[in-house]
mmCIF file of C-alpha atoms in Angstrom:
data_model
loop_
_atom_site.group_PDB
_atom_site.id
_atom_site.type_symbol
_atom_site.label_atom_id
_atom_site.label_comp_id
_atom_site.label_asym_id
_atom_site.label_seq_id
_atom_site.Cartn_x
_atom_site.Cartn_y
_atom_site.Cartn_z
ATOM 1 C CA MET A 1 39.580 -71.851 23.165
ATOM 2 C CA ASN A 2 39.288 -75.062 23.082
ATOM 3 C CA ARG A 3 38.518 -77.972 19.883
ATOM 4 C CA TYR A 4 35.593 -76.022 18.205
ATOM 5 C CA PHE A 5 37.119 -72.886 17.529
ATOM 6 C CA LEU A 6 39.987 -74.057 15.329
ATOM 7 C CA ALA A 7 38.433 -75.302 11.871
ATOM 8 C CA LEU A 8 37.033 -71.688 11.798
ATOM 9 C CA ALA A 9 39.910 -69.849 12.935
ATOM 10 C CA LEU A 10 42.120 -71.401 10.396
ATOM 11 C CA ALA A 11 39.535 -70.446 8.013
ATOM 12 C CA ALA A 12 40.229 -66.548 8.713
ATOM 13 C CA THR A 13 43.466 -64.831 7.315
ATOM 14 C CA SER A 14 43.829 -61.635 5.373
ATOM 15 C CA LEU A 15 45.689 -57.929 6.267
ATOM 16 C CA SER A 16 45.422 -57.043 9.788
ATOM 17 C CA ALA A 17 43.398 -53.965 10.128
ATOM 18 C CA SER A 18 45.368 -50.682 11.515
ATOM 19 C CA ALA A 19 43.479 -49.765 15.174
ATOM 20 C CA THR A 20 40.767 -47.662 14.964
ATOM 21 C CA TYR A 21 37.903 -47.503 17.323
ATOM 22 C CA MET A 22 34.222 -47.245 16.156
ATOM 23 C CA GLU A 23 32.287 -43.582 17.343
ATOM 24 C CA ALA A 24 28.262 -44.712 18.834
ATOM 25 C CA PRO A 25 25.664 -43.399 16.607
ATOM 26 C CA ALA A 26 24.027 -40.988 17.279
ATOM 27 C CA ALA A 27 20.452 -41.747 18.532
ATOM 28 C CA ASP A 28 19.110 -40.374 14.593
ATOM 29 C CA GLU A 29 21.837 -41.942 13.208
ATOM 30 C CA ALA A 30 21.334 -45.988 13.361
ATOM 31 C CA VAL A 31 23.546 -47.361 10.600
ATOM 32 C CA ALA A 32 22.174 -50.127 8.529
ATOM 33 C CA GLU A 33 24.542 -52.959 7.622
ATOM 34 C CA LYS A 34 24.213 -55.077 4.449
ATOM 35 C CA ASP A 35 21.785 -57.826 3.749
ATOM 36 C CA SER A 36 23.396 -61.331 5.803
ATOM 37 C CA ILE A 37 21.277 -63.700 3.591
ATOM 38 C CA GLY A 38 17.187 -62.350 5.360
ATOM 39 C CA PHE A 39 18.876 -60.209 7.695
ATOM 40 C CA VAL A 40 19.359 -56.172 7.838
ATOM 41 C CA PHE A 41 20.568 -55.389 10.595
ATOM 42 C CA THR A 42 20.879 -51.476 12.220
ATOM 43 C CA ASP A 43 23.728 -50.532 14.746
ATOM 44 C CA VAL A 44 21.202 -49.109 17.301
ATOM 45 C CA LYS A 45 24.162 -48.266 20.259
ATOM 46 C CA ILE A 46 27.983 -48.841 19.211
ATOM 47 C CA ASN A 47 30.641 -47.893 22.233
ATOM 48 C CA PRO A 48 34.586 -46.862 21.464
ATOM 49 C CA HIS A 49 36.135 -49.938 20.661
ATOM 50 C CA THR A 50 39.710 -50.840 18.590
ATOM 51 C CA SER A 51 39.906 -52.338 15.781
ATOM 52 C CA VAL A 52 39.700 -55.762 14.591
ATOM 53 C CA LYS A 53 42.615 -58.442 14.897
ATOM 54 C CA ASP A 54 43.536 -61.710 14.033
ATOM 55 C CA GLN A 55 44.902 -64.309 16.256
ATOM 56 C CA ASN A 56 45.503 -66.527 12.875
ATOM 57 C CA LYS A 57 46.620 -69.689 13.854
ATOM 58 C CA SER A 58 47.038 -69.239 17.674
ATOM 59 C CA GLY A 59 44.263 -70.538 20.052
ATOM 60 C CA THR A 60 44.396 -66.983 22.016
ATOM 61 C CA CYS A 61 41.289 -65.221 21.748
ATOM 62 C CA TRP A 62 41.507 -65.283 25.586
ATOM 63 C CA ALA A 63 43.903 -62.688 25.777
ATOM 64 C CA PHE A 64 43.097 -60.868 22.085
ATOM 65 C CA SER A 65 39.728 -60.506 23.331
ATOM 66 C CA GLY A 66 40.842 -59.424 26.989
ATOM 67 C CA VAL A 67 42.962 -57.234 25.829
ATOM 68 C CA ALA A 68 40.335 -56.018 23.703
ATOM 69 C CA GLN A 69 38.496 -54.753 26.721
ATOM 70 C CA LEU A 70 41.216 -53.340 28.046
ATOM 71 C CA GLU A 71 41.258 -51.063 25.055
ATOM 72 C CA SER A 72 38.566 -50.194 24.951
ATOM 73 C CA ASP A 73 38.598 -49.390 28.414
ATOM 74 C CA VAL A 74 41.374 -46.582 28.119
ATOM 75 C CA LEU A 75 38.950 -45.142 25.040
ATOM 76 C CA ARG A 76 36.194 -45.056 27.424
ATOM 77 C CA ARG A 77 37.642 -42.726 29.776
ATOM 78 C CA GLY A 78 39.106 -40.714 27.076
ATOM 79 C CA GLY A 79 42.100 -41.687 27.005
ATOM 80 C CA GLU A 80 44.319 -42.054 23.249
ATOM 81 C CA GLU A 81 43.673 -44.720 20.861
ATOM 82 C CA MET A 82 46.005 -48.191 21.902
ATOM 83 C CA ASP A 83 47.508 -51.101 20.346
ATOM 84 C CA LEU A 84 48.074 -53.151 23.049
ATOM 85 C CA SER A 85 50.827 -56.611 23.198
ATOM 86 C CA GLU A 86 48.159 -59.770 23.353
ATOM 87 C CA MET A 87 51.433 -61.870 23.709
ATOM 88 C CA PHE A 88 53.006 -60.129 26.626
ATOM 89 C CA ILE A 89 50.201 -61.260 28.363
ATOM 90 C CA VAL A 90 50.138 -64.688 26.606
ATOM 91 C CA ARG A 91 53.714 -65.253 26.970
ATOM 92 C CA HIS A 92 53.732 -64.699 31.231
ATOM 93 C CA ASN A 93 50.664 -67.262 31.389
ATOM 94 C CA TYR A 94 52.372 -70.314 29.306
ATOM 95 C CA LYS A 95 55.225 -70.118 31.677
ATOM 96 C CA GLU A 96 52.315 -69.715 34.811
ATOM 97 C CA LYS A 97 50.453 -72.670 32.963
ATOM 98 C CA ALA A 98 53.781 -74.585 33.140
ATOM 99 C CA ARG A 99 54.376 -74.648 36.535
ATOM 100 C CA LYS A 100 51.145 -75.498 37.771
ATOM 101 C CA TYR A 101 51.652 -78.236 35.283
ATOM 102 C CA ILE A 102 54.329 -79.890 37.126
ATOM 103 C CA ARG A 103 53.145 -78.980 40.213
ATOM 104 C CA THR A 104 49.968 -80.880 39.931
ATOM 105 C CA GLY A 105 51.811 -83.247 37.700
ATOM 106 C CA GLY A 106 50.316 -83.079 34.963
ATOM 107 C CA MET A 107 46.769 -82.679 36.108
ATOM 108 C CA ILE A 108 45.375 -79.572 34.331
ATOM 109 C CA ASN A 109 45.196 -78.635 31.059
ATOM 110 C CA PHE A 110 48.513 -77.733 29.325
ATOM 111 C CA ALA A 111 47.345 -76.022 26.009
ATOM 112 C CA GLN A 112 46.876 -72.898 23.935
ATOM 113 C CA GLY A 113 43.428 -71.532 25.145
ATOM 114 C CA GLY A 114 43.174 -69.452 28.620
ATOM 115 C CA GLY A 115 40.392 -67.340 29.866
ATOM 116 C CA PHE A 116 39.788 -63.758 30.775
ATOM 117 C CA ALA A 117 41.197 -64.327 34.721
ATOM 118 C CA ASP A 118 44.587 -65.113 32.485
ATOM 119 C CA VAL A 119 44.466 -61.368 31.031
ATOM 120 C CA LEU A 120 43.633 -59.499 34.176
ATOM 121 C CA GLY A 121 45.920 -61.812 36.441
ATOM 122 C CA ALA A 122 49.115 -60.849 33.874
ATOM 123 C CA LEU A 123 47.695 -57.548 33.877
ATOM 124 C CA ASP A 124 48.182 -56.670 37.681
ATOM 125 C CA ASP A 125 51.364 -59.113 38.134
ATOM 126 C CA TYR A 126 52.913 -57.679 35.462
ATOM 127 C CA GLY A 127 51.561 -54.499 33.428
ATOM 128 C CA ILE A 128 51.243 -54.479 30.054
ATOM 129 C CA VAL A 129 53.210 -53.182 26.763
ATOM 130 C CA PRO A 130 52.269 -51.948 23.724
ATOM 131 C CA GLU A 131 52.125 -54.325 20.440
ATOM 132 C CA GLU A 132 55.503 -52.494 19.102
ATOM 133 C CA ALA A 133 57.618 -53.161 22.264
ATOM 134 C CA TYR A 134 56.031 -57.129 21.938
ATOM 135 C CA ALA A 135 54.699 -58.436 19.064
ATOM 136 C CA GLY A 136 55.820 -61.470 19.799
ATOM 137 C CA LEU A 137 56.484 -62.810 16.176
ATOM 138 C CA ASN A 138 60.460 -64.133 16.791
ATOM 139 C CA TYR A 139 60.025 -67.461 14.668
ATOM 140 C CA GLY A 140 59.691 -66.222 10.841
ATOM 141 C CA GLU A 141 55.924 -66.355 10.638
ATOM 142 C CA PRO A 142 54.002 -62.861 9.738
ATOM 143 C CA LYS A 143 51.269 -63.990 11.674
ATOM 144 C CA HIS A 144 50.632 -66.174 15.264
ATOM 145 C CA TYR A 145 51.515 -68.865 14.833
ATOM 146 C CA HIS A 146 51.581 -70.919 17.796
ATOM 147 C CA TYR A 147 51.466 -74.824 17.186
ATOM 148 C CA GLU A 148 55.030 -75.815 17.347
ATOM 149 C CA MET A 149 55.781 -73.638 20.045
ATOM 150 C CA ALA A 150 53.283 -75.055 22.081
ATOM 151 C CA ALA A 151 53.744 -78.688 20.562
ATOM 152 C CA ALA A 152 57.274 -78.244 22.138
ATOM 153 C CA LEU A 153 56.167 -76.315 25.325
ATOM 154 C CA LYS A 154 54.113 -80.053 26.166
ATOM 155 C CA ALA A 155 56.819 -82.356 24.996
ATOM 156 C CA TYR A 156 59.196 -80.490 27.326
ATOM 157 C CA LEU A 157 57.168 -80.309 29.991
ATOM 158 C CA ASP A 158 56.102 -84.210 30.163
ATOM 159 C CA ALA A 159 60.066 -84.987 29.761
ATOM 160 C CA ILE A 160 60.717 -82.641 33.036
ATOM 161 C CA LEU A 161 57.419 -84.951 34.452
ATOM 162 C CA THR A 162 59.044 -87.898 33.952
ATOM 163 C CA ASN A 163 61.510 -86.385 36.794
ATOM 164 C CA PRO A 164 64.600 -89.499 35.955
ATOM 165 C CA ASN A 165 66.473 -87.776 39.007
ATOM 166 C CA LYS A 166 63.621 -88.355 41.679
ATOM 167 C CA LYS A 167 63.648 -84.525 42.150
ATOM 168 C CA LEU A 168 63.437 -81.489 39.871
ATOM 169 C CA SER A 169 66.710 -79.730 39.150
ATOM 170 C CA THR A 170 67.069 -75.964 39.275
ATOM 171 C CA ALA A 171 67.338 -75.520 35.418
ATOM 172 C CA TRP A 172 63.585 -76.674 34.201
ATOM 173 C CA GLU A 173 62.388 -73.255 34.310
ATOM 174 C CA ALA A 174 64.970 -71.983 32.193
ATOM 175 C CA GLY A 175 64.158 -73.991 29.514
ATOM 176 C CA VAL A 176 60.226 -73.486 29.391
ATOM 177 C CA ASP A 177 62.148 -69.814 29.585
ATOM 178 C CA GLY A 178 64.138 -70.746 26.219
ATOM 179 C CA ILE A 179 61.403 -72.274 24.098
ATOM 180 C CA LEU A 180 58.987 -68.697 24.605
ATOM 181 C CA ASP A 181 61.995 -66.562 23.887
ATOM 182 C CA ALA A 182 62.977 -68.195 21.202
ATOM 183 C CA TYR A 183 59.441 -68.223 19.129
ATOM 184 C CA LEU A 184 57.938 -64.517 21.065
ATOM 185 C CA GLY A 185 61.004 -62.786 22.064
ATOM 186 C CA LYS A 186 62.570 -61.741 25.204
ATOM 187 C CA LEU A 187 60.317 -59.500 28.100
ATOM 188 C CA PRO A 188 61.112 -56.079 28.065
ATOM 189 C CA GLU A 189 62.090 -54.960 31.298
ATOM 190 C CA THR A 190 61.688 -50.850 29.821
ATOM 191 C CA PHE A 191 60.527 -49.889 26.888
ATOM 192 C CA THR A 192 60.126 -46.092 24.764
ATOM 193 C CA TYR A 193 56.742 -44.990 23.886
ATOM 194 C CA LYS A 194 56.665 -41.465 22.216
ATOM 195 C CA GLY A 195 59.364 -40.590 23.713
ATOM 196 C CA LYS A 196 59.021 -41.428 27.331
ATOM 197 C CA THR A 197 60.805 -44.736 28.896
ATOM 198 C CA TYR A 198 58.304 -47.104 31.468
ATOM 199 C CA THR A 199 58.704 -50.722 33.008
ATOM 200 C CA PRO A 200 54.857 -52.290 32.060
ATOM 201 C CA LYS A 201 54.071 -52.148 35.058
ATOM 202 C CA GLU A 202 54.397 -48.288 34.980
ATOM 203 C CA PHE A 203 52.685 -48.349 31.829
ATOM 204 C CA ALA A 204 49.747 -50.322 32.730
ATOM 205 C CA LYS A 205 49.422 -47.590 36.102
ATOM 206 C CA SER A 206 49.786 -44.303 33.441
ATOM 207 C CA LEU A 207 46.351 -46.225 30.630
ATOM 208 C CA GLY A 208 44.471 -45.700 34.165
ATOM 209 C CA LEU A 209 44.188 -50.191 33.965
ATOM 210 C CA ASP A 210 43.153 -52.139 37.169
ATOM 211 C CA GLY A 211 42.641 -56.534 36.671
ATOM 212 C CA LYS A 212 40.616 -55.480 39.820
ATOM 213 C CA LYS A 213 37.928 -52.831 38.716
ATOM 214 C CA PHE A 214 36.806 -56.120 35.769
ATOM 215 C CA ARG A 215 34.099 -59.175 37.489
ATOM 216 C CA LEU A 216 33.322 -62.208 35.868
ATOM 217 C CA LEU A 217 29.955 -63.411 35.446
ATOM 218 C CA THR A 218 28.765 -66.738 34.884
ATOM 219 C CA SER A 219 25.179 -68.063 35.543
ATOM 220 C CA TYR A 220 24.335 -71.872 36.508
ATOM 221 C CA THR A 221 21.966 -73.474 39.005
ATOM 222 C CA HIS A 222 24.650 -76.013 40.484
ATOM 223 C CA HIS A 223 26.148 -73.724 42.527
ATOM 224 C CA PRO A 224 24.613 -71.188 45.257
ATOM 225 C CA PHE A 225 23.543 -67.515 43.368
ATOM 226 C CA TYR A 226 25.894 -64.555 44.823
ATOM 227 C CA THR A 227 28.833 -66.591 45.578
ATOM 228 C CA GLN A 228 32.002 -67.451 43.730
ATOM 229 C CA PHE A 229 32.904 -70.643 42.002
ATOM 230 C CA ALA A 230 35.503 -71.937 39.377
ATOM 231 C CA LEU A 231 34.048 -72.586 36.136
ATOM 232 C CA GLU A 232 34.736 -76.274 35.670
ATOM 233 C CA ILE A 233 35.796 -75.664 31.952
ATOM 234 C CA PRO A 234 39.623 -76.860 30.759
ATOM 235 C CA ASP A 235 40.546 -73.468 30.196
ATOM 236 C CA ASN A 236 40.093 -72.353 33.674
ATOM 237 C CA TRP A 237 43.750 -73.743 34.416
ATOM 238 C CA ARG A 238 43.426 -70.913 36.709
ATOM 239 C CA TRP A 239 40.976 -72.075 38.332
ATOM 240 C CA ALA A 240 39.610 -68.527 38.606
ATOM 241 C CA PRO A 241 36.307 -67.955 40.514
ATOM 242 C CA SER A 242 33.223 -66.138 39.082
ATOM 243 C CA TRP A 243 30.326 -64.826 40.472
ATOM 244 C CA ASN A 244 27.285 -66.792 39.975
ATOM 245 C CA ILE A 245 24.221 -64.844 39.322
ATOM 246 C CA PRO A 246 20.960 -65.570 37.581
ATOM 247 C CA MET A 247 20.276 -65.200 34.236
ATOM 248 C CA GLU A 248 17.893 -62.692 34.158
ATOM 249 C CA GLU A 249 20.546 -60.614 36.113
ATOM 250 C CA LEU A 250 23.144 -61.948 33.831
ATOM 251 C CA LYS A 251 21.773 -60.142 30.705
ATOM 252 C CA ALA A 252 21.040 -57.176 32.440
ATOM 253 C CA SER A 253 24.670 -56.421 33.310
ATOM 254 C CA VAL A 254 25.800 -56.722 29.976
ATOM 255 C CA ASP A 255 22.578 -54.301 28.663
ATOM 256 C CA ASN A 256 23.424 -52.228 31.409
ATOM 257 C CA ALA A 257 27.379 -51.910 31.281
ATOM 258 C CA LEU A 258 26.620 -51.471 27.483
ATOM 259 C CA ALA A 259 23.852 -48.851 28.019
ATOM 260 C CA ASN A 260 26.635 -46.926 29.854
ATOM 261 C CA GLY A 261 29.871 -47.331 27.227
ATOM 262 C CA TYR A 262 31.734 -50.235 28.468
ATOM 263 C CA THR A 263 31.985 -53.376 26.367
ATOM 264 C CA ILE A 264 31.866 -56.757 27.317
ATOM 265 C CA GLY A 265 34.118 -59.782 26.860
ATOM 266 C CA TRP A 266 31.840 -62.837 25.673
ATOM 267 C CA ALA A 267 32.853 -66.079 26.190
ATOM 268 C CA ALA A 268 30.462 -68.672 24.177
ATOM 269 C CA ASP A 269 29.797 -71.445 22.616
ATOM 270 C CA VAL A 270 30.350 -71.614 19.080
ATOM 271 C CA SER A 271 29.786 -74.935 17.734
ATOM 272 C CA GLU A 272 26.701 -73.678 16.606
ATOM 273 C CA PRO A 273 25.071 -75.214 13.378
ATOM 274 C CA THR A 274 23.411 -72.009 13.374
ATOM 275 C CA PHE A 275 26.113 -69.633 14.229
ATOM 276 C CA LYS A 276 27.709 -68.433 10.899
ATOM 277 C CA TRP A 277 30.353 -66.743 11.076
ATOM 278 C CA TYR A 278 30.696 -65.691 7.629
ATOM 279 C CA GLU A 279 27.329 -64.649 6.635
ATOM 280 C CA GLY A 280 27.769 -63.028 10.060
ATOM 281 C CA TYR A 281 25.208 -63.901 13.242
ATOM 282 C CA ALA A 282 23.866 -66.397 15.263
ATOM 283 C CA VAL A 283 20.572 -67.750 16.206
ATOM 284 C CA LEU A 284 18.737 -70.095 18.145
ATOM 285 C CA PRO A 285 15.457 -70.972 15.621
ATOM 286 C CA GLU A 286 12.547 -72.979 17.301
ATOM 287 C CA GLU A 287 12.560 -75.115 14.463
ATOM 288 C CA LYS A 288 15.093 -76.919 12.555
ATOM 289 C CA THR A 289 13.944 -76.561 8.863
ATOM 290 C CA GLU A 290 15.148 -80.686 7.737
ATOM 291 C CA GLY A 291 14.083 -80.755 4.131
ATOM 292 C CA ASP A 292 15.157 -84.011 2.594
ATOM 293 C CA MET A 293 17.854 -83.578 0.323
ATOM 294 C CA ASP A 294 18.011 -86.478 -1.380
ATOM 295 C CA ASP A 295 16.352 -86.122 -4.669
ATOM 296 C CA THR A 296 17.749 -82.105 -4.842
ATOM 297 C CA GLU A 297 19.655 -80.933 -8.069
ATOM 298 C CA LEU A 298 22.338 -80.283 -5.780
ATOM 299 C CA SER A 299 22.373 -84.246 -4.892
ATOM 300 C CA ARG A 300 22.067 -85.457 -8.563
ATOM 301 C CA TRP A 301 25.541 -84.033 -8.868
ATOM 302 C CA VAL A 302 27.725 -83.193 -5.937
ATOM 303 C CA LYS A 303 27.757 -86.634 -3.219
ATOM 304 C CA LEU A 304 26.686 -84.399 -0.394
ATOM 305 C CA SER A 305 28.830 -84.963 3.366
ATOM 306 C CA ASP A 306 26.380 -85.269 6.624
ATOM 307 C CA ALA A 307 27.984 -82.042 7.472
ATOM 308 C CA ASP A 308 26.600 -80.154 4.108
ATOM 309 C CA ARG A 309 23.560 -82.349 5.072
ATOM 310 C CA GLU A 310 23.726 -80.678 8.267
ATOM 311 C CA LYS A 311 23.942 -77.066 6.623
ATOM 312 C CA GLU A 312 21.164 -77.700 4.900
ATOM 313 C CA LYS A 313 19.038 -78.339 7.684
ATOM 314 C CA ASN A 314 19.973 -75.478 9.795
ATOM 315 C CA LYS A 315 19.440 -72.645 7.125
ATOM 316 C CA VAL A 316 17.997 -69.579 8.246
ATOM 317 C CA SER A 317 16.428 -67.338 5.600
ATOM 318 C CA GLY A 318 16.592 -63.966 8.174
ATOM 319 C CA PRO A 319 14.547 -63.619 10.953
ATOM 320 C CA CYS A 320 12.570 -66.423 12.423
ATOM 321 C CA LYS A 321 10.832 -67.350 16.328
ATOM 322 C CA GLU A 322 13.563 -68.129 18.464
ATOM 323 C CA ARG A 323 13.360 -70.190 21.354
ATOM 324 C CA THR A 324 12.902 -69.304 24.472
ATOM 325 C CA ILE A 325 15.237 -69.751 27.114
ATOM 326 C CA THR A 326 15.258 -70.542 30.188
ATOM 327 C CA GLN A 327 17.750 -71.100 33.671
ATOM 328 C CA ALA A 328 17.064 -74.772 33.307
ATOM 329 C CA ASP A 329 17.836 -74.640 29.710
ATOM 330 C CA ARG A 330 21.189 -72.597 30.009
ATOM 331 C CA GLN A 331 22.066 -75.535 32.698
ATOM 332 C CA THR A 332 21.553 -78.908 30.669
ATOM 333 C CA ALA A 333 23.123 -77.142 28.007
ATOM 334 C CA TYR A 334 26.328 -76.981 29.958
ATOM 335 C CA ASP A 335 25.716 -80.525 31.571
ATOM 336 C CA ASN A 336 25.149 -82.286 28.447
ATOM 337 C CA PHE A 337 27.960 -80.414 26.938
ATOM 338 C CA THR A 338 26.026 -79.065 23.944
ATOM 339 C CA THR A 339 27.344 -75.809 25.472
ATOM 340 C CA THR A 340 31.004 -75.642 25.732
ATOM 341 C CA ASP A 341 33.592 -73.624 26.306
ATOM 342 C CA ASP A 342 34.459 -72.491 22.796
ATOM 343 C CA HIS A 343 35.809 -69.035 22.377
ATOM 344 C CA GLY A 344 36.298 -65.406 23.762
ATOM 345 C CA MET A 345 34.865 -62.097 22.227
ATOM 346 C CA GLU A 346 34.421 -58.720 23.224
ATOM 347 C CA ILE A 347 30.525 -57.392 22.839
ATOM 348 C CA VAL A 348 30.295 -53.660 21.282
ATOM 349 C CA GLY A 349 27.265 -52.721 21.367
ATOM 350 C CA THR A 350 23.721 -53.335 20.443
ATOM 351 C CA ALA A 351 21.811 -53.723 17.278
ATOM 352 C CA THR A 352 18.030 -54.883 15.795
ATOM 353 C CA ASP A 353 16.673 -56.391 12.962
ATOM 354 C CA GLN A 354 14.376 -55.536 10.735
ATOM 355 C CA GLU A 355 12.118 -56.863 12.389
ATOM 356 C CA GLY A 356 12.959 -55.072 15.673
ATOM 357 C CA ASN A 357 14.484 -58.040 16.869
ATOM 358 C CA ARG A 358 17.337 -57.455 19.728
ATOM 359 C CA TYR A 359 21.026 -58.129 18.957
ATOM 360 C CA TYR A 360 24.631 -58.173 20.522
ATOM 361 C CA LYS A 361 27.340 -56.994 18.086
ATOM 362 C CA VAL A 362 30.502 -58.610 18.835
ATOM 363 C CA LYS A 363 34.002 -57.972 17.467
ATOM 364 C CA ASN A 364 36.027 -60.988 16.581
ATOM 365 C CA SER A 365 39.830 -62.137 15.982
ATOM 366 C CA TRP A 366 39.429 -64.125 13.311
ATOM 367 C CA ASP A 367 40.428 -61.285 10.655
ATOM 368 C CA THR A 368 37.859 -58.611 8.812
ATOM 369 C CA ASN A 369 37.335 -61.307 5.409
ATOM 370 C CA GLN A 370 33.747 -61.778 6.172
ATOM 371 C CA ILE A 371 30.753 -59.990 5.921
ATOM 372 C CA TYR A 372 30.787 -57.375 8.428
ATOM 373 C CA ASP A 373 34.851 -56.989 8.065
ATOM 374 C CA GLY A 374 35.130 -59.045 11.460
ATOM 375 C CA TYR A 375 32.038 -58.360 13.296
ATOM 376 C CA PHE A 376 28.651 -60.579 13.409
ATOM 377 C CA TYR A 377 25.421 -59.798 15.152
ATOM 378 C CA VAL A 378 24.298 -62.163 18.440
ATOM 379 C CA SER A 379 20.662 -62.992 19.016
ATOM 380 C CA GLU A 380 19.224 -62.309 22.758
ATOM 381 C CA PRO A 381 17.976 -66.038 22.637
ATOM 382 C CA TYR A 382 21.887 -67.552 21.504
ATOM 383 C CA PHE A 383 23.052 -65.314 24.071
ATOM 384 C CA LEU A 384 20.777 -66.399 26.384
ATOM 385 C CA GLU A 385 21.761 -69.969 26.337
ATOM 386 C CA LYS A 386 25.225 -70.608 25.277
ATOM 387 C CA THR A 387 27.200 -68.103 26.905
ATOM 388 C CA ILE A 388 29.745 -69.020 29.326
ATOM 389 C CA GLY A 389 30.587 -66.220 31.022
ATOM 390 C CA VAL A 390 31.288 -62.348 30.664
ATOM 391 C CA LEU A 391 33.787 -59.849 31.757
ATOM 392 C CA VAL A 392 32.260 -56.896 32.903
ATOM 393 C CA ASN A 393 33.568 -53.139 34.654
ATOM 394 C CA GLU A 394 32.666 -53.584 37.564
ATOM 395 C CA ASP A 395 31.211 -49.641 37.451
ATOM 396 C CA GLY A 396 29.235 -50.660 34.968
ATOM 397 C CA LEU A 397 27.105 -53.226 36.719
ATOM 398 C CA PRO A 398 23.227 -52.434 37.584
ATOM 399 C CA LYS A 399 23.699 -50.946 41.559
ATOM 400 C CA ASP A 400 21.272 -53.211 42.800
ATOM 401 C CA VAL A 401 23.509 -56.593 41.563
ATOM 402 C CA ALA A 402 26.799 -54.879 41.885
ATOM 403 C CA LYS A 403 25.613 -54.359 46.212
ATOM 404 C CA LYS A 404 25.233 -58.423 45.908
ATOM 405 C CA LEU A 405 28.970 -59.370 44.570
ATOM 406 C CA LYS A 406 30.733 -57.651 47.552
#
């Protein structure tokens, strides 16, 4: 969602997988994953979802994870396997964000990032289309690469804000459309899918998709519980409100939804040194393994950078004792920026390690070239502290929580 994930995302490039979905294993058919540097994970419950995609060099994790959850929702209700267009959602949000940037005199964050509310808003306002109807690759690249487009849009909007004519012309929005059309392509008014012609809104209705069925949840004490507030993060340019509930109820809501076949949109901090993408896990050890590297054999031949030293200090060789997270810990980490709004992903199920510790299995959008083919495992302590917010279908909420969110 912001600067922290970009360095990781740049490294995640290989061939994209075709759209498939994973069936949840039966209770007696738990799947043990291969060893991840001391971890052996066993999938306990995996809900139907579509394949790992690749956002490549674009800050559109929010669209990939939010659209993935829509695809999963279609599957959960018995619908067909579906590959929906992320760029249709992105294209509409760039236009809306441009309008707000101008209206606020440039005082919102005009960048590639966004949030789950942007997916829901575009779905309800404009509908959705399949990937084949709008791939958004209109600029000579085989994969998404948005830096040039984003820079061009920002420069154009900043030029409009200089306002030499003392008032805006009637042409400036057409200029935004021109840039977006050049890079992503013109938006389809109608399209044909499997022999039938739809508008985007008709197609969304045919899939039974309704953004109003989803709830944005978070958990912080600087606002009252059981009220809504706009998370104070740069990518929440829409100022979309989230329901604020206690940490224990946030976790209970996620667990209940997963137990009942729903997937979860997960916005979280992935900048922690113990978030190990290529090794396939994210944990919060109780203590760092400090270790002095100065006299090691490695240090005699290789000059270690500060990053190398930090990596060595935070090595995890398998299941370890992790921190006990409190509501106060969550708040402190949010307030002092040790928890940052980095990335959007989809939680698709639960798992355990070889010692019985519980994890969430997460589908990412950084392609499949890592140990678990684009998935990784997040410990419960990591989830409790590093979650910014989640997106949950309201039907997956525990009844006692749902009653409070009216």
